[in-house]
Amino acid sequence: NADSGTYMDGEEQALVKQIDFVYPDGAKGSIFIVTRLEEMVPELKSLLIDIMVSIVLILVLTACMLTVWIYTSLINPIKKLQAAAQNIKEGNLDFTIEAESRDEIGELCTSFEEMRQRLKDNAEEKINSEKENKMLISNIAHDLKTPITAVKGYAEGLKEGVTCDKESMEFYCDVIMDEADKMNRMVKNLLTLNQLEFGADEIEFERFDLTEVIRGVLQSMDILAQQQEAKVIFHQTEKVYVWADEFKVEQVIRNYVSNAFHHLDGECVVEVKMTLEEDKVKVTVFNTGTPIPEEDLPHIWDKFYKVDKAHTREYGGNGIGLSIVKAIMKSLHQQYGVNNYDNLSLIHISEPTRH
């Protein structure tokens, strides 16, 4: 058995520990271990000081680490967001914000970057739109200038009596009517294109025979074919039903065929083909002549773009027809395009079939 206690006598203080034991002969005995407190206090003080110093160092180190973590995880991203907000305020959108973590702050940085990208895209779109509008106004003014000048000149000639014979006067009147008709067509095309691009023109889907529509377009252009001495080929006889807006599809085909007639050369052949491709029918319009220059291919769908300006003006074109085709096909969510071959141009559209 072992017991311990404290002994005090005047100024003397000690720790006493009693250990009982039994002698070999059966007698009982005890050992007392006496430790003076004066000898233990310095050691205890030193131990307590070491413990306190260790605790303080641990707390300081923890505080430093916590400060670094807060700075890197919170203060740095917040400073970046503050700088980004200032850039946006000043109209500068040419920068990026990278999320350095996957927590709430990282998600905030990601959202801020997405907002910046949208603002930049909208700003660029606005700039491009303004450029397009300026170019559009310039092209309209340029295309109207020639016919207006012609109408004005011939009208003044009639008013001032430049000619008095009936044949010349009829010629003057025919020129005025022809130029006025060109201006009227251009204005109508612009109105159509504007309605298509801004979604103001409703699409009426219906089931109709595409073969009959193509045949009707070719028949209506028979006089133009005779004037061009063109050989028109269309072998399709079976009915092919599609699901689309009949009026708009007819506009597209009419524009394609009209372009083919106005750019004929060589053997003067215009051929229209229909090819079934799974659940779609592909309509292609071929014409012999000089292929479209490769550098012009991406731009032929742009408003007022003319590959051969002199030739386009000669037949009364205004560079809007293929822009209307592009707008119609986009509104129908269908494919369109053009390909070049030797002495041959091919232009095509695709429409969904409906049996």
Coordinates of C-alpha atoms in Angstrom, one line a residue, residues 82-206:
Q82 CA -13.2 45.1 -56.6
A83 CA -10.6 45.7 -59.3
A84 CA -12.9 43.9 -61.9
A85 CA -15.9 46.1 -60.8
Q86 CA -13.8 49.2 -61.3
N87 CA -12.7 48.0 -64.8
I88 CA -16.3 47.4 -65.8
K89 CA -17.2 50.8 -64.4
E90 CA -14.6 52.4 -66.6
G91 CA -15.8 50.4 -69.6
N92 CA -12.8 48.0 -69.8
L93 CA -13.9 44.4 -70.4
D94 CA -10.6 43.0 -71.6
F95 CA -9.6 41.0 -68.6
T96 CA -10.4 37.7 -66.9
I97 CA -11.2 36.6 -63.4
E98 CA -10.0 33.1 -62.5
A99 CA -11.6 31.2 -59.6
E100 CA -8.9 29.9 -57.3
S101 CA -11.2 27.7 -55.1
R102 CA -14.4 25.8 -55.3
D103 CA -16.1 27.4 -52.4
E104 CA -18.7 30.2 -52.3
I105 CA -16.0 32.8 -53.2
G106 CA -14.8 30.7 -56.1
E107 CA -18.4 30.4 -57.3
L108 CA -18.8 34.2 -57.0
C109 CA -15.7 34.7 -59.1
T110 CA -17.0 32.3 -61.7
S111 CA -20.3 34.1 -61.9
F112 CA -18.6 37.5 -62.1
E113 CA -16.5 36.2 -65.0
E114 CA -19.6 34.9 -66.8
M115 CA -21.2 38.3 -66.4
R116 CA -18.1 40.1 -67.7
Q117 CA -18.1 37.8 -70.8
R118 CA -21.7 38.4 -71.5
L119 CA -21.2 42.2 -71.2
K120 CA -18.3 42.0 -73.5
D121 CA -20.2 39.9 -76.1
N122 CA -23.2 42.3 -75.9
A123 CA -20.8 45.3 -76.3
E124 CA -19.2 43.7 -79.4
E125 CA -22.5 42.8 -80.8
K126 CA -23.7 46.3 -80.4
I127 CA -20.6 47.7 -82.1
N128 CA -21.0 45.2 -85.0
S129 CA -24.7 46.1 -85.2
E130 CA -23.9 49.8 -85.4
K131 CA -21.3 49.1 -88.1
E132 CA -23.8 47.0 -90.1
N133 CA -26.4 49.7 -89.8
K134 CA -24.0 52.3 -91.0
M135 CA -23.0 50.1 -93.9
L136 CA -26.6 49.2 -94.6
I137 CA -27.6 52.9 -94.8
S138 CA -24.5 53.6 -97.0
N139 CA -25.5 50.7 -99.4
I140 CA -29.1 51.7 -99.6
A141 CA -28.1 55.3 -100.4
H142 CA -25.7 54.1 -103.0
D143 CA -28.1 51.7 -104.6
L144 CA -30.9 54.3 -104.7
K145 CA -28.7 57.1 -106.0
T146 CA -28.4 55.6 -109.5
P147 CA -32.1 54.9 -110.2
I148 CA -33.1 58.2 -108.6
T149 CA -30.6 60.1 -110.8
A150 CA -31.9 58.3 -113.9
V151 CA -35.5 59.0 -113.1
K152 CA -34.7 62.7 -112.3
G153 CA -32.7 63.1 -115.5
Y154 CA -35.3 61.5 -117.8
A155 CA -38.2 63.3 -116.0
E156 CA -36.4 66.7 -116.5
G157 CA -35.9 65.8 -120.1
L158 CA -39.6 65.2 -120.6
K159 CA -40.5 68.4 -118.8
E160 CA -38.1 70.5 -120.8
G161 CA -39.2 69.0 -124.1
V162 CA -35.8 67.6 -125.0
T163 CA -37.7 65.3 -127.4
C164 CA -41.1 65.5 -129.0
D165 CA -41.4 62.3 -131.0
K166 CA -43.6 59.7 -129.5
E167 CA -41.0 56.9 -129.7
S168 CA -38.4 58.8 -127.7
M169 CA -41.0 59.9 -125.1
E170 CA -42.1 56.3 -124.7
F171 CA -38.4 55.3 -124.2
Y172 CA -38.0 58.0 -121.5
C173 CA -41.2 56.8 -119.8
D174 CA -40.0 53.1 -120.0
V175 CA -36.7 54.0 -118.4
I176 CA -38.4 55.9 -115.6
M177 CA -40.8 53.0 -115.0
D178 CA -38.0 50.4 -115.1
E179 CA -35.9 52.4 -112.6
A180 CA -38.9 52.9 -110.3
D181 CA -39.6 49.2 -110.5
K182 CA -36.0 48.4 -109.4
M183 CA -36.4 50.8 -106.4
N184 CA -39.7 49.2 -105.5
R185 CA -38.3 45.7 -105.6
M186 CA -35.4 46.8 -103.4
V187 CA -37.7 48.4 -100.8
K188 CA -39.9 45.3 -100.8
N189 CA -36.9 43.0 -100.3
L190 CA -35.6 45.2 -97.5
L191 CA -38.9 45.1 -95.7
T192 CA -39.1 41.3 -96.2
L193 CA -35.5 40.9 -94.9
N194 CA -36.2 43.2 -91.9
Q195 CA -39.3 41.2 -90.9
L196 CA -37.4 37.9 -91.2
E197 CA -34.3 39.1 -89.2
F198 CA -36.4 40.5 -86.4
G199 CA -38.8 37.6 -86.2
A200 CA -41.8 39.8 -87.2
D201 CA -42.8 37.5 -90.1
E202 CA -44.8 34.5 -88.9
I203 CA -43.9 31.0 -90.2
E204 CA -46.8 28.8 -91.3
F205 CA -45.8 25.2 -91.4
E206 CA -47.8 23.0 -93.7

